[in-house]
mmCIF file of C-alpha atoms in Angstrom:
data_model
loop_
_atom_site.group_PDB
_atom_site.id
_atom_site.type_symbol
_atom_site.label_atom_id
_atom_site.label_comp_id
_atom_site.label_asym_id
_atom_site.label_seq_id
_atom_site.Cartn_x
_atom_site.Cartn_y
_atom_site.Cartn_z
ATOM 1 C CA MET A 1 0.000 0.000 0.000
ATOM 2 C CA ALA A 2 1.276 3.453 -0.898
ATOM 3 C CA SER A 3 2.066 5.957 1.823
ATOM 4 C CA VAL A 4 -0.208 8.935 2.487
ATOM 5 C CA PRO A 5 2.219 11.428 0.873
ATOM 6 C CA GLN A 6 2.470 9.211 -2.236
ATOM 7 C CA LEU A 7 -1.317 8.971 -2.494
ATOM 8 C CA GLN A 8 -1.704 12.714 -1.978
ATOM 9 C CA ARG A 9 0.905 13.353 -4.693
ATOM 10 C CA GLN A 10 -0.975 11.014 -7.100
ATOM 11 C CA PHE A 11 -4.186 12.910 -6.349
ATOM 12 C CA ILE A 12 -2.618 16.245 -7.331
ATOM 13 C CA GLU A 13 -0.628 14.855 -10.275
ATOM 14 C CA TYR A 14 -3.707 13.381 -11.925
ATOM 15 C CA THR A 15 -5.560 16.693 -11.928
ATOM 16 C CA THR A 16 -2.424 18.545 -12.979
ATOM 17 C CA SER A 17 -2.023 16.235 -15.982
ATOM 18 C CA LEU A 18 -5.449 17.317 -17.277
ATOM 19 C CA HIS A 19 -4.342 20.943 -16.996
ATOM 20 C CA ASN A 20 -1.072 20.203 -18.791
ATOM 21 C CA GLU A 21 -2.893 18.355 -21.590
ATOM 22 C CA GLY A 22 -5.120 21.399 -22.110
ATOM 23 C CA TYR A 23 -8.399 19.746 -21.121
ATOM 24 C CA LEU A 24 -8.892 21.939 -18.059
ATOM 25 C CA ASP A 25 -7.792 25.407 -17.051
ATOM 26 C CA ASP A 26 -7.552 27.329 -13.776
ATOM 27 C CA GLN A 27 -11.329 27.690 -13.579
ATOM 28 C CA PHE A 28 -11.539 24.001 -12.681
ATOM 29 C CA THR A 29 -9.066 24.600 -9.851
ATOM 30 C CA GLN A 30 -11.245 27.494 -8.666
ATOM 31 C CA LEU A 31 -14.234 25.125 -8.575
ATOM 32 C CA GLN A 32 -12.223 22.667 -6.506
ATOM 33 C CA LYS A 33 -11.363 25.436 -4.039
ATOM 34 C CA LEU A 34 -15.094 26.079 -3.502
ATOM 35 C CA GLN A 35 -15.580 22.500 -2.353
ATOM 36 C CA ASP A 36 -15.327 21.960 1.393
ATOM 37 C CA GLU A 37 -16.501 19.646 4.154
ATOM 38 C CA SER A 38 -19.979 21.196 4.152
ATOM 39 C CA ASN A 39 -20.350 20.421 0.423
ATOM 40 C CA PRO A 40 -17.921 17.582 -0.397
ATOM 41 C CA ASP A 41 -19.541 16.740 -3.749
ATOM 42 C CA PHE A 42 -19.676 20.299 -5.072
ATOM 43 C CA VAL A 43 -17.396 19.756 -8.085
ATOM 44 C CA VAL A 44 -19.063 16.492 -9.101
ATOM 45 C CA GLU A 45 -22.499 18.129 -8.844
ATOM 46 C CA VAL A 46 -21.501 21.172 -10.913
ATOM 47 C CA VAL A 47 -19.831 19.043 -13.568
ATOM 48 C CA SER A 48 -22.807 16.652 -13.672
ATOM 49 C CA LEU A 49 -25.093 19.612 -14.387
ATOM 50 C CA TYR A 50 -22.670 20.695 -17.103
ATOM 51 C CA PHE A 51 -22.900 17.220 -18.666
ATOM 52 C CA GLU A 52 -26.720 17.312 -18.631
ATOM 53 C CA ASP A 53 -26.879 20.815 -20.122
ATOM 54 C CA SER A 54 -24.240 20.000 -22.725
ATOM 55 C CA GLU A 55 -26.128 17.002 -24.027
ATOM 56 C CA LYS A 56 -29.233 19.158 -24.485
ATOM 57 C CA LEU A 57 -27.265 21.967 -26.146
ATOM 58 C CA LEU A 58 -25.533 19.577 -28.555
ATOM 59 C CA ASN A 59 -28.899 18.092 -29.526
ATOM 60 C CA ASN A 60 -30.372 21.579 -29.973
ATOM 61 C CA LEU A 61 -27.426 22.589 -32.151
ATOM 62 C CA ALA A 62 -27.719 19.498 -34.330
ATOM 63 C CA THR A 63 -31.452 20.082 -34.764
ATOM 64 C CA ALA A 64 -31.023 23.787 -35.531
ATOM 65 C CA LEU A 65 -28.358 23.092 -38.172
ATOM 66 C CA GLN A 66 -30.565 20.505 -39.916
ATOM 67 C CA GLN A 67 -33.346 23.008 -40.634
ATOM 68 C CA LYS A 68 -34.001 24.079 -44.232
ATOM 69 C CA SER A 69 -33.563 27.673 -43.187
ATOM 70 C CA VAL A 70 -30.935 27.808 -40.438
ATOM 71 C CA ASP A 71 -31.530 30.457 -37.782
ATOM 72 C CA TYR A 72 -27.908 31.443 -37.184
ATOM 73 C CA LYS A 73 -28.852 33.724 -34.286
ATOM 74 C CA GLN A 74 -30.402 30.759 -32.499
ATOM 75 C CA VAL A 75 -27.387 28.565 -33.297
ATOM 76 C CA ASP A 76 -25.062 31.303 -32.053
ATOM 77 C CA SER A 77 -27.119 31.616 -28.868
ATOM 78 C CA HIS A 78 -26.737 27.878 -28.179
ATOM 79 C CA VAL A 79 -23.005 28.020 -28.937
ATOM 80 C CA HIS A 80 -22.604 31.071 -26.692
ATOM 81 C CA GLN A 81 -24.362 29.231 -23.855
ATOM 82 C CA PHE A 82 -22.197 26.136 -24.415
ATOM 83 C CA LYS A 83 -19.047 28.262 -24.438
ATOM 84 C CA GLY A 84 -20.070 29.926 -21.186
ATOM 85 C CA SER A 85 -20.883 26.713 -19.369
ATOM 86 C CA SER A 86 -17.708 25.059 -20.658
ATOM 87 C CA SER A 87 -15.630 28.036 -19.511
ATOM 88 C CA SER A 88 -17.299 27.999 -16.099
ATOM 89 C CA ILE A 89 -16.027 24.470 -15.367
ATOM 90 C CA GLY A 90 -12.657 25.025 -17.024
ATOM 91 C CA ALA A 91 -13.240 22.914 -20.158
ATOM 92 C CA GLN A 92 -10.954 25.125 -22.208
ATOM 93 C CA ARG A 93 -10.694 22.991 -25.361
ATOM 94 C CA VAL A 94 -14.486 22.888 -25.701
ATOM 95 C CA ALA A 95 -14.736 26.637 -25.104
ATOM 96 C CA SER A 96 -12.006 27.275 -27.678
ATOM 97 C CA VAL A 97 -13.878 25.379 -30.404
ATOM 98 C CA CYS A 98 -17.006 27.359 -29.508
ATOM 99 C CA VAL A 99 -15.150 30.590 -30.334
ATOM 100 C CA HIS A 100 -14.511 29.336 -33.885
ATOM 101 C CA PHE A 101 -18.068 28.007 -34.089
ATOM 102 C CA ARG A 102 -19.456 31.457 -33.274
ATOM 103 C CA ASN A 103 -17.338 32.991 -36.053
ATOM 104 C CA PHE A 104 -18.939 30.615 -38.558
ATOM 105 C CA CYS A 105 -22.381 31.537 -37.195
ATOM 106 C CA GLU A 106 -21.602 35.204 -37.743
ATOM 107 C CA GLU A 107 -20.558 34.406 -41.336
ATOM 108 C CA LYS A 108 -23.687 32.221 -41.798
ATOM 109 C CA ASN A 109 -21.338 29.466 -42.981
ATOM 110 C CA LEU A 110 -23.290 26.206 -42.712
ATOM 111 C CA GLU A 111 -20.372 23.977 -43.704
ATOM 112 C CA GLY A 112 -18.125 25.628 -41.105
ATOM 113 C CA CYS A 113 -20.853 25.324 -38.469
ATOM 114 C CA LEU A 114 -21.337 21.626 -39.209
ATOM 115 C CA ARG A 115 -17.564 21.008 -38.986
ATOM 116 C CA CYS A 116 -17.430 22.883 -35.684
ATOM 117 C CA LEU A 117 -20.408 20.919 -34.370
ATOM 118 C CA GLN A 118 -18.504 17.682 -34.975
ATOM 119 C CA GLN A 119 -15.348 19.139 -33.461
ATOM 120 C CA VAL A 120 -17.134 20.480 -30.375
ATOM 121 C CA LYS A 121 -18.848 17.107 -29.901
ATOM 122 C CA GLN A 122 -15.464 15.363 -30.035
ATOM 123 C CA GLU A 123 -13.877 17.779 -27.557
ATOM 124 C CA TYR A 124 -16.896 17.496 -25.264
ATOM 125 C CA ILE A 125 -16.753 13.684 -25.291
ATOM 126 C CA LEU A 126 -13.017 13.799 -24.582
ATOM 127 C CA VAL A 127 -13.369 16.162 -21.620
ATOM 128 C CA ARG A 128 -16.385 14.249 -20.309
ATOM 129 C CA ASN A 129 -14.436 10.985 -20.416
ATOM 130 C CA LYS A 130 -11.400 12.620 -18.782
ATOM 131 C CA LEU A 131 -13.522 14.157 -16.000
ATOM 132 C CA GLU A 132 -15.410 10.932 -15.362
ATOM 133 C CA ALA A 133 -12.067 9.112 -15.093
ATOM 134 C CA LEU A 134 -10.767 11.887 -12.836
ATOM 135 C CA PHE A 135 -13.741 11.563 -10.488
ATOM 136 C CA ARG A 136 -13.399 7.781 -10.335
ATOM 137 C CA ARG A 137 -9.667 8.090 -9.642
ATOM 138 C CA MET A 138 -10.209 10.855 -7.087
ATOM 139 C CA MET A 139 -12.748 8.743 -5.205
ATOM 140 C CA GLN A 140 -10.316 5.801 -5.110
ATOM 141 C CA LEU A 141 -7.450 7.972 -3.943
ATOM 142 C CA GLU A 142 -9.601 9.780 -1.367
ATOM 143 C CA GLN A 143 -10.659 6.435 0.125
ATOM 144 C CA GLN A 144 -7.069 5.185 0.192
ATOM 145 C CA ILE A 145 -5.781 8.409 1.752
ATOM 146 C CA LEU A 146 -8.475 8.406 4.447
ATOM 147 C CA GLN A 147 -7.972 4.691 5.152
ATOM 148 C CA ALA A 148 -4.271 5.368 5.582
ATOM 149 C CA GLY A 149 -5.074 8.089 8.122
ATOM 150 C CA GLY A 150 -4.275 11.053 5.894
ATOM 151 C CA SER A 151 -6.243 14.071 4.795
ATOM 152 C CA ILE A 152 -7.354 15.055 1.300
ATOM 153 C CA PRO A 153 -4.959 17.622 -0.237
ATOM 154 C CA MET A 154 -6.463 20.901 -1.375
ATOM 155 C CA MET A 155 -5.591 22.221 -4.832
ATOM 156 C CA GLU A 156 -3.429 25.329 -4.903
#
C-alpha cells in the first residue's frame, strides 16, 4: 500500500495532468477550491449539471443546423451558452472550439458550423471521459488516503 504522501501526490498529479494536456484550465481549480466539508460533492455536482446541459445543447445545435432555413442567431445563442458553461467548469478545449463556431455563425457558414459541431462534440466527449475518469480516480485515492489516516490535499 502506498504511503499517504504518495497517495496525496498522485491525487494532485492526476488533476495537474489534465491541466497540462489542455483539457482543463484554472477555472476548474477554482471550482475545486469552492468545495469543502460542508459540500464535499460540489465539483461532481456542478460538472454533472454541465454534462446534462451540454447534451441538451448539442442536440439543440444538431437540430437547428438541420433546418431548411438555419436560424444562425439561435445557433449562435446555443453556442454562446455552451461556451459559457464550458468556460465555467474550465473545459478550455471545448470553449475554444465554440469561439470558432461562433465565427462561422456570424458568417452564416453552414459547412463551417457543421464542422465545428462535430469538433465540439469530439472535444466534449473527450473532456467528459477525462472528467469521469478523474472523479473515479479521485474517489479511489480519497478512500485510500483516508484509510491510511491522511487528509485530502487541497488544490493550490
